[in-house]
mmCIF file with all atom_site columns, C-alpha atoms and ligand atoms in Angstrom:
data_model
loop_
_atom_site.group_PDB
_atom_site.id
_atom_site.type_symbol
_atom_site.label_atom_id
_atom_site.label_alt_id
_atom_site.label_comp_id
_atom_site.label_asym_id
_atom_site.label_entity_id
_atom_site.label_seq_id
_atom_site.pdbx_PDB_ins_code
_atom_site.Cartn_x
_atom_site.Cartn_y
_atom_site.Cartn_z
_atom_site.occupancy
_atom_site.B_iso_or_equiv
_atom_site.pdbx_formal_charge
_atom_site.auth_seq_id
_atom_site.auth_comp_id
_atom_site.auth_asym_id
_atom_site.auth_atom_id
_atom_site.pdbx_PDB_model_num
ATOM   1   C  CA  . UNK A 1 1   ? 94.016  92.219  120.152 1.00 67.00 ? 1201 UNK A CA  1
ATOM   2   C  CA  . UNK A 1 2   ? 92.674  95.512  121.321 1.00 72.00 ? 1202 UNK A CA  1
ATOM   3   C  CA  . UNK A 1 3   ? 90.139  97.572  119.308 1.00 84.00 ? 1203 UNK A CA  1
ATOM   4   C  CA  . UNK A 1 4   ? 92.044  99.906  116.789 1.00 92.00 ? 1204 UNK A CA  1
ATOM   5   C  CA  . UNK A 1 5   ? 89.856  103.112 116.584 1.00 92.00 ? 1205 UNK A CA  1
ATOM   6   C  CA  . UNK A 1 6   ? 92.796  105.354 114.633 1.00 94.00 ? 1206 UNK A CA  1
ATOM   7   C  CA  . UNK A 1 7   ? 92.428  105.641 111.226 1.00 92.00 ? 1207 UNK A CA  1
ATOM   8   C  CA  . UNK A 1 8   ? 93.912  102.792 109.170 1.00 95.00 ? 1208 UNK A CA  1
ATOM   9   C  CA  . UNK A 1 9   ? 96.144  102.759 105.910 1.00 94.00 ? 1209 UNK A CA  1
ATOM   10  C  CA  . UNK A 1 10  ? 93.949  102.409 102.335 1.00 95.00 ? 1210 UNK A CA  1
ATOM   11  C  CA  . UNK A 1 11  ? 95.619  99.278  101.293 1.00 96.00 ? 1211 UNK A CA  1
ATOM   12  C  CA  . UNK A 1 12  ? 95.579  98.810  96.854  1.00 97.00 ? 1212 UNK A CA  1
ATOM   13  C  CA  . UNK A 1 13  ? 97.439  97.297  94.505  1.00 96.00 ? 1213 UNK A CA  1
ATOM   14  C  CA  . UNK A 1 14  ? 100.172 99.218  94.361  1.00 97.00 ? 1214 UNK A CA  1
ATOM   15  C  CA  . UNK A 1 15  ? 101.155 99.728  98.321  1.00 97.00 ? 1215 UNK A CA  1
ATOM   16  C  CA  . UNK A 1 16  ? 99.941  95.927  99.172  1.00 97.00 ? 1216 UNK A CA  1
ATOM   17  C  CA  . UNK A 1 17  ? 103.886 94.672  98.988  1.00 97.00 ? 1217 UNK A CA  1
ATOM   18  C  CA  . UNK A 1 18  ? 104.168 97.282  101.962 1.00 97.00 ? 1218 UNK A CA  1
ATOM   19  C  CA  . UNK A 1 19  ? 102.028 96.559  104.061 1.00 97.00 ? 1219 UNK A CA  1
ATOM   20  C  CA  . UNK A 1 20  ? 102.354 92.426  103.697 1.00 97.00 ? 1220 UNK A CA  1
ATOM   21  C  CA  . UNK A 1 21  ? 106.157 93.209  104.471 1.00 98.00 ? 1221 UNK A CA  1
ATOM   22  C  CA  . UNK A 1 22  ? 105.096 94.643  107.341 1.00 98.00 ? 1222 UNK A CA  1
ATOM   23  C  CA  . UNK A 1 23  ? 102.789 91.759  108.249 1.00 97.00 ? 1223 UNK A CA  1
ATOM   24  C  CA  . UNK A 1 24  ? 105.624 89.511  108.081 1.00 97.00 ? 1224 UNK A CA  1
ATOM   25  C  CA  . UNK A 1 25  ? 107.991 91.323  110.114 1.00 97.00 ? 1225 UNK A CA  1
ATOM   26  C  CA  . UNK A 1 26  ? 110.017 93.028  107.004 1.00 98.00 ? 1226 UNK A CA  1
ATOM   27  C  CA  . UNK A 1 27  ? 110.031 96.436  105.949 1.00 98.00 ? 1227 UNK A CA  1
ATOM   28  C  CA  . UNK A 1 28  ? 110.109 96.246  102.238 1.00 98.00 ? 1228 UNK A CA  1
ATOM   29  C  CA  . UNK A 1 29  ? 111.013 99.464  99.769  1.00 98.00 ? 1229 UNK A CA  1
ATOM   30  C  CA  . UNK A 1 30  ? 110.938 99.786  95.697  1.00 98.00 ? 1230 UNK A CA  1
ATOM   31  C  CA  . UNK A 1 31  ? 114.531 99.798  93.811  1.00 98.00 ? 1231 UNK A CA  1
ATOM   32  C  CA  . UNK A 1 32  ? 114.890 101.005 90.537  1.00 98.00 ? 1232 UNK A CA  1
ATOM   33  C  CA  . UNK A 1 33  ? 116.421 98.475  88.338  1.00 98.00 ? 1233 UNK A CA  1
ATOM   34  C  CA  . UNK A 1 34  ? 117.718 101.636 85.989  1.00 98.00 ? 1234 UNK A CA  1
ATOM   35  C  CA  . UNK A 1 35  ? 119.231 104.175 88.030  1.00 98.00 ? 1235 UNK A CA  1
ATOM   36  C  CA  . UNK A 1 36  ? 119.380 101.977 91.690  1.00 97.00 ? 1236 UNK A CA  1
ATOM   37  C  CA  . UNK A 1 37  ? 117.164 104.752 93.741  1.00 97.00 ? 1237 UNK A CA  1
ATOM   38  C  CA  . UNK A 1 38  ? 115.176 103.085 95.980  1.00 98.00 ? 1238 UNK A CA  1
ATOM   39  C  CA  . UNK A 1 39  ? 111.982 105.074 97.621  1.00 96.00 ? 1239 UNK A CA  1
ATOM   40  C  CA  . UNK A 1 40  ? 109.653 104.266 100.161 1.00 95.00 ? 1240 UNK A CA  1
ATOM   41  C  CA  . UNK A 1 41  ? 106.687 106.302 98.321  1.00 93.00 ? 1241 UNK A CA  1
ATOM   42  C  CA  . UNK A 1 42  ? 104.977 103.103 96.284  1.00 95.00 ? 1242 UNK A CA  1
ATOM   43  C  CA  . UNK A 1 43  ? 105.152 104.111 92.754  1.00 96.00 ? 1243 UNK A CA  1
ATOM   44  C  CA  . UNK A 1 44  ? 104.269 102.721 89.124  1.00 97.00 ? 1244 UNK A CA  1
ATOM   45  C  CA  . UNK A 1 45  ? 107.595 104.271 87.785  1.00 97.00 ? 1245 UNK A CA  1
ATOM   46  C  CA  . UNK A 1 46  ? 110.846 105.749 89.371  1.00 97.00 ? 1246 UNK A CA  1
ATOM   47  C  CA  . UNK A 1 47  ? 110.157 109.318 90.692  1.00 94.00 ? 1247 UNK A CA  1
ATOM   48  C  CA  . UNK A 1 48  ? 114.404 110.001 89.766  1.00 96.00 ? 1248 UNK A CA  1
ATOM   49  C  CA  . UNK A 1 49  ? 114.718 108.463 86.158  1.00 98.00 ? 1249 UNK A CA  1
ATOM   50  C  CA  . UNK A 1 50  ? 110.983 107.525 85.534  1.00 97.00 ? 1250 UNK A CA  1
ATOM   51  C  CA  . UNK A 1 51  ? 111.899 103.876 84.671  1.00 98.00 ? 1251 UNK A CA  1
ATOM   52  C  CA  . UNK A 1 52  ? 109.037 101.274 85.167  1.00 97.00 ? 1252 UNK A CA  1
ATOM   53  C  CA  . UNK A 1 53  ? 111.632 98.945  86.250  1.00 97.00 ? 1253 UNK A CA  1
ATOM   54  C  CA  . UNK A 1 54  ? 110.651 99.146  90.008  1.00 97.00 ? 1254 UNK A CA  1
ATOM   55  C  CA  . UNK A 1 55  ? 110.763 96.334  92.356  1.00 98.00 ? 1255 UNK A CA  1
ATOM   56  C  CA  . UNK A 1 56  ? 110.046 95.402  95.996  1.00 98.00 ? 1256 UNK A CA  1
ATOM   57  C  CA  . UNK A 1 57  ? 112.922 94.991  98.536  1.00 98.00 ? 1257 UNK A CA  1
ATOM   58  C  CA  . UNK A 1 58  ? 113.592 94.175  102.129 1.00 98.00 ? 1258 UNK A CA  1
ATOM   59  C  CA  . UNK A 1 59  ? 115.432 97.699  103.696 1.00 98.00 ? 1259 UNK A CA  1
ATOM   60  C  CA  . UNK A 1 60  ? 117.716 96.734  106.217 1.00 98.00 ? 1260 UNK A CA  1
ATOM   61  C  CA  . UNK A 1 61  ? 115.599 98.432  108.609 1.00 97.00 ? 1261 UNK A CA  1
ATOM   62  C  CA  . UNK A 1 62  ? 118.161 100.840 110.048 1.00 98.00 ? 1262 UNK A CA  1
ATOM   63  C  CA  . UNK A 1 63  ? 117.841 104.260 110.168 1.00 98.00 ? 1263 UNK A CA  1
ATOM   64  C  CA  . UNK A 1 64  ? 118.366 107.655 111.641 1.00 98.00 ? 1264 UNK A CA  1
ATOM   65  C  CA  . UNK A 1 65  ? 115.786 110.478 112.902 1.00 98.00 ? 1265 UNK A CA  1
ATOM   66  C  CA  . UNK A 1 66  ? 115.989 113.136 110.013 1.00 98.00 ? 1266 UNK A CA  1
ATOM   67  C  CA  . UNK A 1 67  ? 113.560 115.272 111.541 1.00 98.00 ? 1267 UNK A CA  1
ATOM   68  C  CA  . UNK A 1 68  ? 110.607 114.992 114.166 1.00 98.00 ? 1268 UNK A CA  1
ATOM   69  C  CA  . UNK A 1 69  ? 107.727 117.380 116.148 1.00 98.00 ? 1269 UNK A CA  1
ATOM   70  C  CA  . UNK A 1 70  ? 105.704 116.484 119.120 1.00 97.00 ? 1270 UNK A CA  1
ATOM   71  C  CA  . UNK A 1 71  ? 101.692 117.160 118.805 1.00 96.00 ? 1271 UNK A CA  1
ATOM   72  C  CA  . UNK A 1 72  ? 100.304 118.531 121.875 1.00 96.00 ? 1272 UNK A CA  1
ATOM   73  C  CA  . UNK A 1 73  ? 96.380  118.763 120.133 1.00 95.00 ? 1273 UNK A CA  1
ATOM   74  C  CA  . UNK A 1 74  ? 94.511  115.698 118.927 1.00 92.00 ? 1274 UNK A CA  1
ATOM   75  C  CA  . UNK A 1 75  ? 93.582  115.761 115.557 1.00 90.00 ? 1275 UNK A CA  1
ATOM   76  C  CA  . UNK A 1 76  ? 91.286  112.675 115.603 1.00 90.00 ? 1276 UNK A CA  1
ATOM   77  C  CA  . UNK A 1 77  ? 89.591  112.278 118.410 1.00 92.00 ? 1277 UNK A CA  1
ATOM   78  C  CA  . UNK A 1 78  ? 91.187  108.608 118.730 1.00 94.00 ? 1278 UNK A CA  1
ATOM   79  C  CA  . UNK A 1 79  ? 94.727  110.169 119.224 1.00 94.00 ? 1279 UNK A CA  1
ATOM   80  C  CA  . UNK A 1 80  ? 93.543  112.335 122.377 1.00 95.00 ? 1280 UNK A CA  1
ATOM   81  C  CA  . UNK A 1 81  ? 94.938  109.529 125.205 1.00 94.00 ? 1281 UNK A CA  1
ATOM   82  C  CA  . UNK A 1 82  ? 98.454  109.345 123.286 1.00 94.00 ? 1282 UNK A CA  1
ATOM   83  C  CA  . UNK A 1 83  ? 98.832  113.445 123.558 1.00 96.00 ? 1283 UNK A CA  1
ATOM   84  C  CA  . UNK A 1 84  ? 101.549 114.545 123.696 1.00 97.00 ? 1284 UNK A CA  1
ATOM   85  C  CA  . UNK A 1 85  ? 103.156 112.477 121.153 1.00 97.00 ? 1285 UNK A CA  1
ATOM   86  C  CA  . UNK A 1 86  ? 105.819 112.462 118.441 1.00 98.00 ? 1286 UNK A CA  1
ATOM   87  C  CA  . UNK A 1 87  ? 105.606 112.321 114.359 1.00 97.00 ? 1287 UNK A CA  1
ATOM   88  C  CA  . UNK A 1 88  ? 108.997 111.783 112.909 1.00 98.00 ? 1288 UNK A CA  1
ATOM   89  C  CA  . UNK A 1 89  ? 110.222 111.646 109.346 1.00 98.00 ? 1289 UNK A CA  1
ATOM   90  C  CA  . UNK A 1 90  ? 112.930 108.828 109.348 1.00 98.00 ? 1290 UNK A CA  1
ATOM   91  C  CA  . UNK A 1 91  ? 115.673 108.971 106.770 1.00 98.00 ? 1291 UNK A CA  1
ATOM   92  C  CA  . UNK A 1 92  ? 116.474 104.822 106.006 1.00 98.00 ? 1292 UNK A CA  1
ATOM   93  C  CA  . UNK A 1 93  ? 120.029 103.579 105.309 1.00 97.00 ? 1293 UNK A CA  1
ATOM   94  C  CA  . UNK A 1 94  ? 119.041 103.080 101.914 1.00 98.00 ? 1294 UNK A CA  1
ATOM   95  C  CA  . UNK A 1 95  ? 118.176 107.245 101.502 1.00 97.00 ? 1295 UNK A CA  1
ATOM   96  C  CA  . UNK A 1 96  ? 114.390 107.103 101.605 1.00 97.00 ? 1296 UNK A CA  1
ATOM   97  C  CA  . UNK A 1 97  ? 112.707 109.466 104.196 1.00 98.00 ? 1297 UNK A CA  1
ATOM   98  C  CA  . UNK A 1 98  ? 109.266 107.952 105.897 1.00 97.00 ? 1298 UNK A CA  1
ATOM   99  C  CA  . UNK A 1 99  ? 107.033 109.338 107.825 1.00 97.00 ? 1299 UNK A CA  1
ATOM   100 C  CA  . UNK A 1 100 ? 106.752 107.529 111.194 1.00 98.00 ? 1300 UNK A CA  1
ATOM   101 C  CA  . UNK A 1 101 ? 106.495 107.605 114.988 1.00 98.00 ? 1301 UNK A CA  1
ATOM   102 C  CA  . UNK A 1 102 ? 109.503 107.266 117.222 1.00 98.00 ? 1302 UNK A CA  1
ATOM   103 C  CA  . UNK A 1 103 ? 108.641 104.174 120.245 1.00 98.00 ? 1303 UNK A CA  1
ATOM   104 C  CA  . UNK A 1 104 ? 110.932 102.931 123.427 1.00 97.00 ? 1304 UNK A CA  1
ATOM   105 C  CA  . UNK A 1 105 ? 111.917 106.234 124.585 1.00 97.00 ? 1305 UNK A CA  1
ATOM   106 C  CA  . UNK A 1 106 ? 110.544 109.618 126.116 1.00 97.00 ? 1306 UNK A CA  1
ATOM   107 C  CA  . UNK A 1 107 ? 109.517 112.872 123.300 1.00 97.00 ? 1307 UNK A CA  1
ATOM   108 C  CA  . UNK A 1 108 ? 112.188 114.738 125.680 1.00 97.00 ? 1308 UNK A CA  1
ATOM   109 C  CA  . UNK A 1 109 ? 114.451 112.154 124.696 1.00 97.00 ? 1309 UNK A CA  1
ATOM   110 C  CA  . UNK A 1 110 ? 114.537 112.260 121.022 1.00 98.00 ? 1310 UNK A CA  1
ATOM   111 C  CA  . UNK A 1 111 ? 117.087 113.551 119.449 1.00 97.00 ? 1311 UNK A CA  1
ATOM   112 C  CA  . UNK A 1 112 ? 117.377 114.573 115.136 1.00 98.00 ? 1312 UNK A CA  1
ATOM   113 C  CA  . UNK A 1 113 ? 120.256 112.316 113.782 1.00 97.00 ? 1313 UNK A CA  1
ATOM   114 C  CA  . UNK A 1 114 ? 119.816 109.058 116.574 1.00 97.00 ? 1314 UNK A CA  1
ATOM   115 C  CA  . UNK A 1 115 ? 120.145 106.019 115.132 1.00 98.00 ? 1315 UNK A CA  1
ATOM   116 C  CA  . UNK A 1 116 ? 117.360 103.645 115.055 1.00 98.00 ? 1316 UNK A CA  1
ATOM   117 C  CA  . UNK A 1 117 ? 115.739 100.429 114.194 1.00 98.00 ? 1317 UNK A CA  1
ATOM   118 C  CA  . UNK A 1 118 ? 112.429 99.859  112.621 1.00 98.00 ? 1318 UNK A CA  1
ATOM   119 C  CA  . UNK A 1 119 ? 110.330 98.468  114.801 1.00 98.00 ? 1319 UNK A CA  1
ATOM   120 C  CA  . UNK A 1 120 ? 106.499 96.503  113.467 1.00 98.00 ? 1320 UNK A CA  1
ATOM   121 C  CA  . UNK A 1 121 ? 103.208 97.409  115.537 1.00 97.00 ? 1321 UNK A CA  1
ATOM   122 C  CA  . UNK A 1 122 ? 100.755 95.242  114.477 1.00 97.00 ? 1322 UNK A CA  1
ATOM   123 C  CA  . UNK A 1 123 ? 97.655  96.951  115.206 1.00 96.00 ? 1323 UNK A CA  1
ATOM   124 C  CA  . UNK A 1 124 ? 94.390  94.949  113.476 1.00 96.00 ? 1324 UNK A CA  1
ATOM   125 C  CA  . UNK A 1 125 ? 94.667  91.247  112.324 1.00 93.00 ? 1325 UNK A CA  1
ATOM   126 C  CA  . UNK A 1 126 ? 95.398  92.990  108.408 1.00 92.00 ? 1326 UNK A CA  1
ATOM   127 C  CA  . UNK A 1 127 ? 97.328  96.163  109.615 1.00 97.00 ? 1327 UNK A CA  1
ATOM   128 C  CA  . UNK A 1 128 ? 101.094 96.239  110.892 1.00 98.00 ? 1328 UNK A CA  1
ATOM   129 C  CA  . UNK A 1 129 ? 102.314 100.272 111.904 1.00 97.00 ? 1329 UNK A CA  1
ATOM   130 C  CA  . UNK A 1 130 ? 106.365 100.125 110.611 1.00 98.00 ? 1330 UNK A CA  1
ATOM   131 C  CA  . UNK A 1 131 ? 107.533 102.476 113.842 1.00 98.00 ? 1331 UNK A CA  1
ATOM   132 C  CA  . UNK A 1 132 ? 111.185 103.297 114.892 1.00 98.00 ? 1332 UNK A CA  1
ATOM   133 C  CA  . UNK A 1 133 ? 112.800 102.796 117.903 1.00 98.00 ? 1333 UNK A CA  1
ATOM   134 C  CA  . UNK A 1 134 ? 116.023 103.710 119.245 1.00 98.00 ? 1334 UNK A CA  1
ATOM   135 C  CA  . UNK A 1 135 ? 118.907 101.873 118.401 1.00 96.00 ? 1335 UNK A CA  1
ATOM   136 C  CA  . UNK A 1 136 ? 122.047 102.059 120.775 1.00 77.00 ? 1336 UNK A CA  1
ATOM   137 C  CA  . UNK A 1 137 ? 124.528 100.445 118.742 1.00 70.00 ? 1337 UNK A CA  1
ATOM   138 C  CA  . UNK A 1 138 ? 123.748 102.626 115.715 1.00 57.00 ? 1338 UNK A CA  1
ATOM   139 C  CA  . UNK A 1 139 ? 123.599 101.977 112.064 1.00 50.00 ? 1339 UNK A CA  1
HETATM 140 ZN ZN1 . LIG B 2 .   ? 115.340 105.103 88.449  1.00 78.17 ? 1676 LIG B ZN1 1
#
């Protein structure tokens, strides 16, 4: 594996369900066992009916491109080869909207409202990027 000089996710308690999903190949999400939200923003209670009745999911892993912007200036010195390059907020089948980076096709390319796939970059031996990429067939 290649060195990984970007900065890398702060890994606790709460967000560790994440990020082992992501390990294993899964993107995983919290349901509310009271009002059936689900949210991709680990939390100790639900952010719609403040329930503690939360719980880890698998998402489907489909999703569509809710909005996106291309960064033409390195803000860590680490992202400077990868200029310019895209930063898109993903909304998933199941509602939640992630923040995430669109792979497999061109920044010219992208398009709000394409349907895509999530995608797993693993990046160190303990950290695996969830990314999006394209998906033809659509959700
Ligand atoms: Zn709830």
């Amino acid at each position: 594996m290649k060195p990984y000089d970007k900065p890398l996710p702060k890994i606790d308690a709460l967000n560790a369900p994440y990020w082992e999903g992501a390990k294993a190949g899964e993107l995983r999400i919290q349901a509310c066992g009271h009002c059936g939200r689900h949210s991709a923003d680990p939390a100790r209670l639900c952010m719609s009916c403040g329930s503690p009745e939360l719980s880890w999911v698998a998402a489907s892993g489909r999703a569509r491109l809710w909005s996106f912007g291309i960064f033409h200036k390195a803000y860590f010195p680490s992202f400077a080869p990868d200029v310019p390059y895209n930063v898109a907020i993903v909304e998933l089948e199941e509602g939640p909207r992630l923040y995430s980076n669109i792979v497999g096709v061109a920044n010219d390319d992208i398009k709000v409202g394409m349907p895509l796939k999530v995608h797993f970059e693993a990046v160190t031996d303990g950290v695996t990027l969830v990314k999006f990429a394209p998906a033809p067939d659509g959700p």
